[in-house]
JSON list of C-alpha atoms in Angstrom, two decimals:
[
{"chain": "A", "resi": 143, "resn": "MET", "atom": "CA", "xyz": [87.94, 34.26, 299.77]},
{"chain": "A", "resi": 144, "resn": "THR", "atom": "CA", "xyz": [85.89, 37.22, 299.92]},
{"chain": "A", "resi": 145, "resn": "THR", "atom": "CA", "xyz": [84.11, 38.83, 296.95]},
{"chain": "A", "resi": 146, "resn": "ARG", "atom": "CA", "xyz": [83.47, 42.57, 296.29]},
{"chain": "A", "resi": 147, "resn": "ALA", "atom": "CA", "xyz": [80.10, 43.75, 295.35]},
{"chain": "A", "resi": 148, "resn": "ARG", "atom": "CA", "xyz": [79.91, 44.34, 291.71]},
{"chain": "A", "resi": 149, "resn": "ARG", "atom": "CA", "xyz": [79.61, 48.06, 290.87]},
{"chain": "A", "resi": 150, "resn": "PRO", "atom": "CA", "xyz": [77.10, 49.07, 288.09]},
{"chain": "A", "resi": 151, "resn": "GLN", "atom": "CA", "xyz": [79.05, 49.56, 284.77]},
{"chain": "A", "resi": 152, "resn": "ARG", "atom": "CA", "xyz": [79.63, 53.02, 284.00]},
{"chain": "A", "resi": 153, "resn": "ARG", "atom": "CA", "xyz": [78.36, 54.56, 280.67]},
{"chain": "A", "resi": 154, "resn": "ASN", "atom": "CA", "xyz": [80.92, 55.51, 278.01]},
{"chain": "A", "resi": 155, "resn": "GLN", "atom": "CA", "xyz": [78.94, 58.06, 276.21]},
{"chain": "A", "resi": 156, "resn": "VAL", "atom": "CA", "xyz": [78.65, 61.68, 277.58]},
{"chain": "A", "resi": 157, "resn": "LEU", "atom": "CA", "xyz": [75.55, 62.19, 279.75]},
{"chain": "A", "resi": 158, "resn": "SER", "atom": "CA", "xyz": [73.26, 65.05, 278.78]},
{"chain": "A", "resi": 159, "resn": "ARG", "atom": "CA", "xyz": [70.99, 67.00, 280.99]},
{"chain": "A", "resi": 160, "resn": "GLU", "atom": "CA", "xyz": [68.05, 66.12, 278.61]},
{"chain": "A", "resi": 161, "resn": "GLN", "atom": "CA", "xyz": [68.87, 62.43, 279.25]},
{"chain": "A", "resi": 162, "resn": "ILE", "atom": "CA", "xyz": [68.69, 62.78, 282.97]},
{"chain": "A", "resi": 163, "resn": "ILE", "atom": "CA", "xyz": [65.45, 64.80, 282.92]},
{"chain": "A", "resi": 164, "resn": "ASP", "atom": "CA", "xyz": [63.81, 62.28, 280.47]},
{"chain": "A", "resi": 165, "resn": "THR", "atom": "CA", "xyz": [64.80, 59.39, 282.74]},
{"chain": "A", "resi": 166, "resn": "ALA", "atom": "CA", "xyz": [63.67, 61.08, 285.82]},
{"chain": "A", "resi": 167, "resn": "VAL", "atom": "CA", "xyz": [60.25, 61.66, 284.15]},
{"chain": "A", "resi": 168, "resn": "GLU", "atom": "CA", "xyz": [60.06, 58.02, 283.24]},
{"chain": "A", "resi": 169, "resn": "MET", "atom": "CA", "xyz": [60.82, 57.02, 286.81]},
{"chain": "A", "resi": 170, "resn": "LEU", "atom": "CA", "xyz": [58.20, 59.37, 288.07]},
{"chain": "A", "resi": 171, "resn": "ASP", "atom": "CA", "xyz": [55.61, 58.11, 285.81]},
{"chain": "A", "resi": 172, "resn": "ALA", "atom": "CA", "xyz": [56.44, 54.54, 286.78]},
{"chain": "A", "resi": 173, "resn": "GLY", "atom": "CA", "xyz": [56.52, 54.82, 290.53]},
{"chain": "A", "resi": 174, "resn": "GLY", "atom": "CA", "xyz": [55.74, 58.43, 291.62]},
{"chain": "A", "resi": 175, "resn": "GLU", "atom": "CA", "xyz": [57.99, 60.63, 293.60]},
{"chain": "A", "resi": 176, "resn": "SER", "atom": "CA", "xyz": [59.15, 57.85, 296.00]},
{"chain": "A", "resi": 177, "resn": "ALA", "atom": "CA", "xyz": [60.68, 56.03, 293.11]},
{"chain": "A", "resi": 178, "resn": "LEU", "atom": "CA", "xyz": [62.94, 59.02, 292.20]},
{"chain": "A", "resi": 179, "resn": "THR", "atom": "CA", "xyz": [66.07, 59.05, 294.30]},
{"chain": "A", "resi": 180, "resn": "ILE", "atom": "CA", "xyz": [69.61, 60.17, 293.17]},
{"chain": "A", "resi": 181, "resn": "ARG", "atom": "CA", "xyz": [70.85, 56.65, 293.89]},
{"chain": "A", "resi": 182, "resn": "ALA", "atom": "CA", "xyz": [68.08, 54.96, 291.77]},
{"chain": "A", "resi": 183, "resn": "LEU", "atom": "CA", "xyz": [68.67, 57.46, 289.07]},
{"chain": "A", "resi": 184, "resn": "THR", "atom": "CA", "xyz": [72.48, 57.02, 289.10]},
{"chain": "A", "resi": 185, "resn": "GLU", "atom": "CA", "xyz": [71.88, 53.30, 288.84]},
{"chain": "A", "resi": 186, "resn": "ARG", "atom": "CA", "xyz": [69.43, 53.56, 285.99]},
{"chain": "A", "resi": 187, "resn": "LEU", "atom": "CA", "xyz": [71.77, 55.89, 284.10]},
{"chain": "A", "resi": 188, "resn": "SER", "atom": "CA", "xyz": [75.00, 53.85, 284.99]},
{"chain": "A", "resi": 189, "resn": "THR", "atom": "CA", "xyz": [76.73, 57.08, 286.17]},
{"chain": "A", "resi": 190, "resn": "GLY", "atom": "CA", "xyz": [77.82, 58.79, 289.40]},
{"chain": "A", "resi": 191, "resn": "SER", "atom": "CA", "xyz": [75.93, 61.25, 291.56]},
{"chain": "A", "resi": 192, "resn": "GLY", "atom": "CA", "xyz": [78.38, 63.90, 290.63]},
{"chain": "A", "resi": 193, "resn": "ALA", "atom": "CA", "xyz": [77.00, 64.04, 287.14]},
{"chain": "A", "resi": 194, "resn": "ILE", "atom": "CA", "xyz": [73.39, 64.23, 288.16]},
{"chain": "A", "resi": 195, "resn": "TYR", "atom": "CA", "xyz": [74.18, 67.21, 290.73]},
{"chain": "A", "resi": 196, "resn": "TYR", "atom": "CA", "xyz": [76.40, 68.89, 287.91]},
{"chain": "A", "resi": 197, "resn": "HIS", "atom": "CA", "xyz": [73.43, 68.82, 285.30]},
{"chain": "A", "resi": 198, "resn": "VAL", "atom": "CA", "xyz": [70.41, 69.28, 287.49]},
{"chain": "A", "resi": 199, "resn": "GLY", "atom": "CA", "xyz": [71.33, 69.92, 291.12]},
{"chain": "A", "resi": 200, "resn": "THR", "atom": "CA", "xyz": [69.49, 68.33, 294.02]},
{"chain": "A", "resi": 201, "resn": "ARG", "atom": "CA", "xyz": [66.58, 65.94, 293.94]},
{"chain": "A", "resi": 202, "resn": "ASP", "atom": "CA", "xyz": [64.27, 68.79, 294.69]},
{"chain": "A", "resi": 203, "resn": "GLU", "atom": "CA", "xyz": [65.61, 70.84, 291.73]},
{"chain": "A", "resi": 204, "resn": "LEU", "atom": "CA", "xyz": [65.39, 67.80, 289.61]},
{"chain": "A", "resi": 205, "resn": "LEU", "atom": "CA", "xyz": [61.65, 67.48, 290.41]},
{"chain": "A", "resi": 206, "resn": "ASP", "atom": "CA", "xyz": [61.10, 71.12, 289.69]},
{"chain": "A", "resi": 207, "resn": "THR", "atom": "CA", "xyz": [62.91, 70.79, 286.30]},
{"chain": "A", "resi": 208, "resn": "ALA", "atom": "CA", "xyz": [60.91, 67.79, 285.41]},
{"chain": "A", "resi": 209, "resn": "THR", "atom": "CA", "xyz": [57.77, 69.74, 286.26]},
{"chain": "A", "resi": 210, "resn": "GLU", "atom": "CA", "xyz": [58.99, 72.64, 284.21]},
{"chain": "A", "resi": 211, "resn": "THR", "atom": "CA", "xyz": [59.73, 70.33, 281.31]},
{"chain": "A", "resi": 212, "resn": "VAL", "atom": "CA", "xyz": [56.35, 68.60, 281.09]},
{"chain": "A", "resi": 213, "resn": "ILE", "atom": "CA", "xyz": [54.43, 71.79, 281.69]},
{"chain": "A", "resi": 214, "resn": "GLY", "atom": "CA", "xyz": [56.50, 73.74, 279.14]},
{"chain": "A", "resi": 215, "resn": "ALA", "atom": "CA", "xyz": [55.67, 71.12, 276.49]},
{"chain": "A", "resi": 216, "resn": "ALA", "atom": "CA", "xyz": [52.02, 71.32, 277.17]},
{"chain": "A", "resi": 217, "resn": "LEU", "atom": "CA", "xyz": [52.02, 75.22, 277.20]},
{"chain": "A", "resi": 218, "resn": "ALA", "atom": "CA", "xyz": [53.75, 75.11, 273.70]},
{"chain": "A", "resi": 219, "resn": "THR", "atom": "CA", "xyz": [50.69, 73.22, 272.23]},
{"chain": "A", "resi": 220, "resn": "ARG", "atom": "CA", "xyz": [48.99, 75.35, 269.54]},
{"chain": "A", "resi": 221, "resn": "PRO", "atom": "CA", "xyz": [45.75, 75.00, 267.54]},
{"chain": "A", "resi": 222, "resn": "ALA", "atom": "CA", "xyz": [45.87, 73.49, 264.21]},
{"chain": "A", "resi": 223, "resn": "GLY", "atom": "CA", "xyz": [45.49, 75.84, 261.33]},
{"chain": "A", "resi": 224, "resn": "THR", "atom": "CA", "xyz": [46.01, 79.61, 261.10]},
{"chain": "A", "resi": 225, "resn": "ALA", "atom": "CA", "xyz": [42.60, 81.01, 261.89]},
{"chain": "A", "resi": 226, "resn": "ALA", "atom": "CA", "xyz": [42.55, 80.03, 265.67]},
{"chain": "A", "resi": 227, "resn": "THR", "atom": "CA", "xyz": [40.44, 82.41, 267.97]},
{"chain": "A", "resi": 228, "resn": "PRO", "atom": "CA", "xyz": [41.55, 83.41, 271.52]},
{"chain": "A", "resi": 229, "resn": "GLY", "atom": "CA", "xyz": [39.04, 80.83, 272.62]},
{"chain": "A", "resi": 230, "resn": "ASP", "atom": "CA", "xyz": [40.71, 78.21, 270.58]},
{"chain": "A", "resi": 231, "resn": "GLU", "atom": "CA", "xyz": [44.02, 79.01, 272.00]},
{"chain": "A", "resi": 232, "resn": "ILE", "atom": "CA", "xyz": [42.71, 78.74, 275.56]},
{"chain": "A", "resi": 233, "resn": "ARG", "atom": "CA", "xyz": [40.84, 75.42, 274.97]},
{"chain": "A", "resi": 234, "resn": "VAL", "atom": "CA", "xyz": [43.86, 73.76, 273.37]},
{"chain": "A", "resi": 235, "resn": "VAL", "atom": "CA", "xyz": [46.32, 74.73, 276.02]},
{"chain": "A", "resi": 236, "resn": "ALA", "atom": "CA", "xyz": [43.77, 74.00, 278.91]},
{"chain": "A", "resi": 237, "resn": "LEU", "atom": "CA", "xyz": [43.30, 70.44, 277.30]},
{"chain": "A", "resi": 238, "resn": "ALA", "atom": "CA", "xyz": [47.06, 70.03, 276.90]},
{"chain": "A", "resi": 239, "resn": "LEU", "atom": "CA", "xyz": [47.46, 70.64, 280.62]},
{"chain": "A", "resi": 240, "resn": "PHE", "atom": "CA", "xyz": [44.59, 68.34, 281.37]},
{"chain": "A", "resi": 241, "resn": "ASP", "atom": "CA", "xyz": [46.10, 65.53, 279.27]},
{"chain": "A", "resi": 242, "resn": "ALA", "atom": "CA", "xyz": [49.62, 66.15, 280.73]},
{"chain": "A", "resi": 243, "resn": "ILE", "atom": "CA", "xyz": [48.49, 65.64, 284.32]},
{"chain": "A", "resi": 244, "resn": "ALA", "atom": "CA", "xyz": [46.41, 62.62, 283.34]},
{"chain": "A", "resi": 245, "resn": "ALA", "atom": "CA", "xyz": [49.43, 61.07, 281.74]},
{"chain": "A", "resi": 246, "resn": "HIS", "atom": "CA", "xyz": [51.93, 62.09, 284.66]},
{"chain": "A", "resi": 247, "resn": "GLN", "atom": "CA", "xyz": [49.99, 61.40, 287.85]},
{"chain": "A", "resi": 248, "resn": "TRP", "atom": "CA", "xyz": [52.82, 62.83, 290.01]},
{"chain": "A", "resi": 249, "resn": "LEU", "atom": "CA", "xyz": [52.52, 66.20, 288.30]},
{"chain": "A", "resi": 250, "resn": "ALA", "atom": "CA", "xyz": [49.47, 67.71, 290.13]},
{"chain": "A", "resi": 251, "resn": "THR", "atom": "CA", "xyz": [51.25, 67.87, 293.30]},
{"chain": "A", "resi": 252, "resn": "ARG", "atom": "CA", "xyz": [54.53, 69.26, 292.06]},
{"chain": "A", "resi": 253, "resn": "LEU", "atom": "CA", "xyz": [52.57, 71.77, 289.98]},
{"chain": "A", "resi": 254, "resn": "SER", "atom": "CA", "xyz": [50.78, 73.03, 292.97]},
{"chain": "A", "resi": 255, "resn": "LEU", "atom": "CA", "xyz": [53.93, 73.22, 294.94]},
{"chain": "A", "resi": 256, "resn": "GLN", "atom": "CA", "xyz": [55.74, 75.36, 292.20]},
{"chain": "A", "resi": 257, "resn": "ILE", "atom": "CA", "xyz": [52.87, 77.78, 291.88]},
{"chain": "A", "resi": 258, "resn": "ILE", "atom": "CA", "xyz": [52.77, 78.36, 295.69]},
{"chain": "A", "resi": 259, "resn": "ARG", "atom": "CA", "xyz": [56.52, 78.48, 296.23]},
{"chain": "A", "resi": 260, "resn": "ASN", "atom": "CA", "xyz": [57.88, 80.10, 293.12]},
{"chain": "A", "resi": 261, "resn": "PRO", "atom": "CA", "xyz": [55.40, 82.71, 291.77]},
{"chain": "A", "resi": 262, "resn": "VAL", "atom": "CA", "xyz": [58.09, 84.08, 289.39]},
{"chain": "A", "resi": 263, "resn": "GLY", "atom": "CA", "xyz": [59.24, 80.67, 288.19]},
{"chain": "A", "resi": 264, "resn": "PRO", "atom": "CA", "xyz": [58.68, 79.60, 284.60]},
{"chain": "A", "resi": 265, "resn": "VAL", "atom": "CA", "xyz": [55.68, 77.30, 285.54]},
{"chain": "A", "resi": 266, "resn": "THR", "atom": "CA", "xyz": [53.63, 80.03, 287.25]},
{"chain": "A", "resi": 267, "resn": "VAL", "atom": "CA", "xyz": [54.60, 82.70, 284.77]},
{"chain": "A", "resi": 268, "resn": "GLY", "atom": "CA", "xyz": [54.25, 80.35, 281.73]},
{"chain": "A", "resi": 269, "resn": "ILE", "atom": "CA", "xyz": [50.73, 79.33, 282.69]},
{"chain": "A", "resi": 270, "resn": "PHE", "atom": "CA", "xyz": [49.44, 82.85, 283.36]},
{"chain": "A", "resi": 271, "resn": "GLU", "atom": "CA", "xyz": [51.16, 84.19, 280.32]},
{"chain": "A", "resi": 272, "resn": "ARG", "atom": "CA", "xyz": [49.83, 81.61, 277.98]},
{"chain": "A", "resi": 273, "resn": "ILE", "atom": "CA", "xyz": [46.23, 81.74, 279.40]},
{"chain": "A", "resi": 274, "resn": "GLY", "atom": "CA", "xyz": [46.04, 85.46, 280.43]},
{"chain": "A", "resi": 275, "resn": "GLY", "atom": "CA", "xyz": [47.57, 86.56, 277.12]},
{"chain": "A", "resi": 276, "resn": "GLN", "atom": "CA", "xyz": [44.29, 85.64, 275.51]},
{"chain": "A", "resi": 277, "resn": "VAL", "atom": "CA", "xyz": [41.89, 87.47, 277.69]},
{"chain": "A", "resi": 278, "resn": "GLY", "atom": "CA", "xyz": [42.64, 90.81, 276.16]},
{"chain": "A", "resi": 279, "resn": "ALA", "atom": "CA", "xyz": [42.00, 89.49, 272.69]},
{"chain": "A", "resi": 280, "resn": "LEU", "atom": "CA", "xyz": [38.56, 87.99, 273.92]},
{"chain": "A", "resi": 281, "resn": "GLY", "atom": "CA", "xyz": [37.63, 91.70, 274.71]},
{"chain": "A", "resi": 282, "resn": "VAL", "atom": "CA", "xyz": [38.05, 91.62, 278.43]},
{"chain": "A", "resi": 283, "resn": "PRO", "atom": "CA", "xyz": [38.74, 95.15, 279.89]},
{"chain": "A", "resi": 284, "resn": "ARG", "atom": "CA", "xyz": [42.35, 95.51, 281.08]},
{"chain": "A", "resi": 285, "resn": "ALA", "atom": "CA", "xyz": [41.17, 96.20, 284.65]},
{"chain": "A", "resi": 286, "resn": "SER", "atom": "CA", "xyz": [39.65, 92.67, 284.68]},
{"chain": "A", "resi": 287, "resn": "TRP", "atom": "CA", "xyz": [42.65, 90.78, 283.12]},
{"chain": "A", "resi": 288, "resn": "PHE", "atom": "CA", "xyz": [43.87, 89.34, 286.41]},
{"chain": "A", "resi": 289, "resn": "ASP", "atom": "CA", "xyz": [40.47, 88.24, 287.66]},
{"chain": "A", "resi": 290, "resn": "ALA", "atom": "CA", "xyz": [39.77, 86.71, 284.31]},
{"chain": "A", "resi": 291, "resn": "ALA", "atom": "CA", "xyz": [43.07, 84.94, 283.98]},
{"chain": "A", "resi": 292, "resn": "SER", "atom": "CA", "xyz": [42.90, 83.69, 287.59]},
{"chain": "A", "resi": 293, "resn": "THR", "atom": "CA", "xyz": [39.47, 82.31, 287.10]},
{"chain": "A", "resi": 294, "resn": "LEU", "atom": "CA", "xyz": [40.59, 80.25, 284.12]},
{"chain": "A", "resi": 295, "resn": "VAL", "atom": "CA", "xyz": [43.87, 79.14, 285.77]},
{"chain": "A", "resi": 296, "resn": "HIS", "atom": "CA", "xyz": [42.05, 78.18, 289.01]},
{"chain": "A", "resi": 297, "resn": "TYR", "atom": "CA", "xyz": [39.41, 76.20, 287.14]},
{"chain": "A", "resi": 298, "resn": "ILE", "atom": "CA", "xyz": [41.96, 74.38, 284.95]},
{"chain": "A", "resi": 299, "resn": "LEU", "atom": "CA", "xyz": [44.28, 73.38, 287.79]},
{"chain": "A", "resi": 300, "resn": "GLY", "atom": "CA", "xyz": [41.51, 72.41, 290.15]},
{"chain": "A", "resi": 301, "resn": "ALA", "atom": "CA", "xyz": [39.85, 70.25, 287.42]},
{"chain": "A", "resi": 302, "resn": "VAL", "atom": "CA", "xyz": [42.93, 68.57, 286.34]},
{"chain": "A", "resi": 303, "resn": "SER", "atom": "CA", "xyz": [44.16, 68.01, 289.87]},
{"chain": "A", "resi": 304, "resn": "GLN", "atom": "CA", "xyz": [40.84, 66.28, 290.85]},
{"chain": "A", "resi": 305, "resn": "ASN", "atom": "CA", "xyz": [41.48, 63.54, 288.32]},
{"chain": "A", "resi": 306, "resn": "ALA", "atom": "CA", "xyz": [45.13, 63.09, 289.37]},
{"chain": "A", "resi": 307, "resn": "ARG", "atom": "CA", "xyz": [46.57, 60.94, 292.20]},
{"chain": "A", "resi": 308, "resn": "ILE", "atom": "CA", "xyz": [46.48, 62.31, 295.61]},
{"chain": "A", "resi": 309, "resn": "GLU", "atom": "CA", "xyz": [49.64, 62.74, 297.56]},
{"chain": "A", "resi": 310, "resn": "GLY", "atom": "CA", "xyz": [49.48, 62.41, 301.33]},
{"chain": "A", "resi": 311, "resn": "ASP", "atom": "CA", "xyz": [46.86, 60.73, 303.25]},
{"chain": "A", "resi": 312, "resn": "THR", "atom": "CA", "xyz": [45.06, 58.31, 300.89]},
{"chain": "A", "resi": 313, "resn": "SER", "atom": "CA", "xyz": [43.41, 56.08, 303.50]},
{"chain": "A", "resi": 314, "resn": "GLY", "atom": "CA", "xyz": [40.20, 54.67, 302.01]},
{"chain": "A", "resi": 315, "resn": "ILE", "atom": "CA", "xyz": [41.25, 55.35, 298.54]},
{"chain": "A", "resi": 316, "resn": "ASP", "atom": "CA", "xyz": [42.39, 52.73, 296.02]},
{"chain": "A", "resi": 317, "resn": "PRO", "atom": "CA", "xyz": [44.96, 54.47, 293.70]},
{"chain": "A", "resi": 318, "resn": "SER", "atom": "CA", "xyz": [44.49, 51.58, 291.19]},
{"chain": "A", "resi": 319, "resn": "GLY", "atom": "CA", "xyz": [40.68, 51.62, 291.34]},
{"chain": "A", "resi": 320, "resn": "ASP", "atom": "CA", "xyz": [38.65, 51.31, 288.19]},
{"chain": "A", "resi": 321, "resn": "ARG", "atom": "CA", "xyz": [36.90, 54.59, 287.07]},
{"chain": "A", "resi": 322, "resn": "ASP", "atom": "CA", "xyz": [33.83, 52.75, 285.78]},
{"chain": "A", "resi": 323, "resn": "GLU", "atom": "CA", "xyz": [33.53, 50.77, 288.79]},
{"chain": "A", "resi": 324, "resn": "PHE", "atom": "CA", "xyz": [33.76, 53.89, 290.99]},
{"chain": "A", "resi": 325, "resn": "PHE", "atom": "CA", "xyz": [31.04, 55.80, 289.17]},
{"chain": "A", "resi": 326, "resn": "ASP", "atom": "CA", "xyz": [28.78, 52.69, 289.10]},
{"chain": "A", "resi": 327, "resn": "ALA", "atom": "CA", "xyz": [29.10, 52.32, 292.89]},
{"chain": "A", "resi": 328, "resn": "ALA", "atom": "CA", "xyz": [28.54, 56.08, 293.28]},
{"chain": "A", "resi": 329, "resn": "SER", "atom": "CA", "xyz": [25.51, 56.19, 291.01]},
{"chain": "A", "resi": 330, "resn": "THR", "atom": "CA", "xyz": [23.98, 53.20, 292.85]},
{"chain": "A", "resi": 331, "resn": "ALA", "atom": "CA", "xyz": [24.33, 54.99, 296.05]},
{"chain": "A", "resi": 332, "resn": "TRP", "atom": "CA", "xyz": [22.87, 58.16, 294.72]},
{"chain": "A", "resi": 333, "resn": "GLN", "atom": "CA", "xyz": [19.97, 56.19, 293.46]},
{"chain": "A", "resi": 334, "resn": "GLY", "atom": "CA", "xyz": [19.44, 54.89, 297.09]},
{"chain": "A", "resi": 335, "resn": "LEU", "atom": "CA", "xyz": [18.92, 58.46, 298.38]},
{"chain": "A", "resi": 336, "resn": "ASP", "atom": "CA", "xyz": [15.44, 59.62, 299.18]},
{"chain": "A", "resi": 337, "resn": "PRO", "atom": "CA", "xyz": [14.18, 61.29, 295.88]},
{"chain": "A", "resi": 338, "resn": "GLU", "atom": "CA", "xyz": [12.07, 63.84, 297.62]},
{"chain": "A", "resi": 339, "resn": "ALA", "atom": "CA", "xyz": [15.05, 64.98, 299.87]},
{"chain": "A", "resi": 340, "resn": "TYR", "atom": "CA", "xyz": [17.57, 64.90, 296.88]},
{"chain": "A", "resi": 341, "resn": "PRO", "atom": "CA", "xyz": [15.80, 65.46, 293.65]},
{"chain": "A", "resi": 342, "resn": "PHE", "atom": "CA", "xyz": [18.74, 66.99, 291.91]},
{"chain": "A", "resi": 343, "resn": "MET", "atom": "CA", "xyz": [20.89, 64.03, 292.74]},
{"chain": "A", "resi": 344, "resn": "HIS", "atom": "CA", "xyz": [18.25, 61.69, 291.19]},
{"chain": "A", "resi": 345, "resn": "ALA", "atom": "CA", "xyz": [18.10, 63.87, 288.13]},
{"chain": "A", "resi": 346, "resn": "ILE", "atom": "CA", "xyz": [21.75, 63.74, 287.30]},
{"chain": "A", "resi": 347, "resn": "VAL", "atom": "CA", "xyz": [22.65, 60.26, 288.34]},
{"chain": "A", "resi": 348, "resn": "GLY", "atom": "CA", "xyz": [22.51, 58.84, 284.78]},
{"chain": "A", "resi": 349, "resn": "GLN", "atom": "CA", "xyz": [24.68, 61.75, 283.45]},
{"chain": "A", "resi": 350, "resn": "MET", "atom": "CA", "xyz": [27.16, 61.21, 286.18]},
{"chain": "A", "resi": 351, "resn": "ARG", "atom": "CA", "xyz": [27.64, 57.53, 285.38]},
{"chain": "A", "resi": 352, "resn": "GLU", "atom": "CA", "xyz": [28.15, 58.17, 281.52]},
{"chain": "A", "resi": 353, "resn": "HIS", "atom": "CA", "xyz": [29.91, 61.53, 281.47]},
{"chain": "A", "resi": 354, "resn": "ASP", "atom": "CA", "xyz": [33.30, 61.97, 279.80]},
{"chain": "A", "resi": 355, "resn": "ASP", "atom": "CA", "xyz": [35.91, 63.75, 281.96]},
{"chain": "A", "resi": 356, "resn": "ARG", "atom": "CA", "xyz": [37.53, 65.55, 279.07]},
{"chain": "A", "resi": 357, "resn": "GLU", "atom": "CA", "xyz": [34.32, 66.76, 277.54]},
{"chain": "A", "resi": 358, "resn": "GLN", "atom": "CA", "xyz": [33.10, 67.88, 281.00]},
{"chain": "A", "resi": 359, "resn": "PHE", "atom": "CA", "xyz": [36.32, 69.77, 281.32]},
{"chain": "A", "resi": 360, "resn": "LEU", "atom": "CA", "xyz": [35.74, 71.42, 278.12]},
{"chain": "A", "resi": 361, "resn": "THR", "atom": "CA", "xyz": [32.24, 72.32, 278.88]},
{"chain": "A", "resi": 362, "resn": "GLY", "atom": "CA", "xyz": [33.57, 74.15, 282.05]},
{"chain": "A", "resi": 363, "resn": "ILE", "atom": "CA", "xyz": [36.04, 76.16, 279.83]},
{"chain": "A", "resi": 364, "resn": "ALA", "atom": "CA", "xyz": [33.16, 77.04, 277.56]},
{"chain": "A", "resi": 365, "resn": "VAL", "atom": "CA", "xyz": [31.06, 78.33, 280.40]},
{"chain": "A", "resi": 366, "resn": "ILE", "atom": "CA", "xyz": [33.86, 80.61, 281.70]},
{"chain": "A", "resi": 367, "resn": "LEU", "atom": "CA", "xyz": [34.79, 81.88, 278.36]},
{"chain": "A", "resi": 368, "resn": "ASP", "atom": "CA", "xyz": [31.06, 82.79, 277.73]},
{"chain": "A", "resi": 369, "resn": "GLY", "atom": "CA", "xyz": [31.03, 84.57, 281.14]},
{"chain": "A", "resi": 370, "resn": "LEU", "atom": "CA", "xyz": [34.16, 86.48, 280.37]},
{"chain": "A", "resi": 371, "resn": "THR", "atom": "CA", "xyz": [32.56, 88.07, 277.20]},
{"chain": "A", "resi": 372, "resn": "HIS", "atom": "CA", "xyz": [30.01, 89.76, 279.67]},
{"chain": "A", "resi": 373, "resn": "LEU", "atom": "CA", "xyz": [32.81, 91.63, 281.28]},
{"chain": "A", "resi": 374, "resn": "CYS", "atom": "CA", "xyz": [33.34, 93.72, 278.07]}
]
């Protein structure tokens, strides 16, 4: 007597687009892009592939939508209180993007792809509008708005991506490596350098070991904002 493979039980309630996106983000967070397939998603949601394609389209479109959802939430972050300055607005949204990419390790690669492939998409336009919308209020001349906004955006994306998981060739990199162990090993190696040939490296070795990534990130924002005031 032969037995048929048991099919996953279909859900009775109506599946929403938001449920699909939220589940996709959970799967990406847990296992990266390789974990998110249409088949795995349908099994997780106890539904058919037709429902996925109907609500969000292909897998690539789902990845784009997941990126837009997470970035959109970060861009919606506002300073507490009613007396926020343009600098406050920039710092708050910059830190929200930093925290979003730290929380969603797959996001850095997808964010870069969106900006390169779709310059008129909601991610690219949203980031530039949210950041760039403050440079005029800082007093930056209109002729320098693009340069000022680009400098901020490039710094933010570069800094946050540096702390994210690297997609592609990761030979020699332990994705689960401990941050403190890494900096301890690096600082020990720097201390072993010739102090006469590398005086700067010896001067900062203690700072490197004990620095806080978020505080260092905000220091960079402060340096850029201070520089932008000199464009006035």
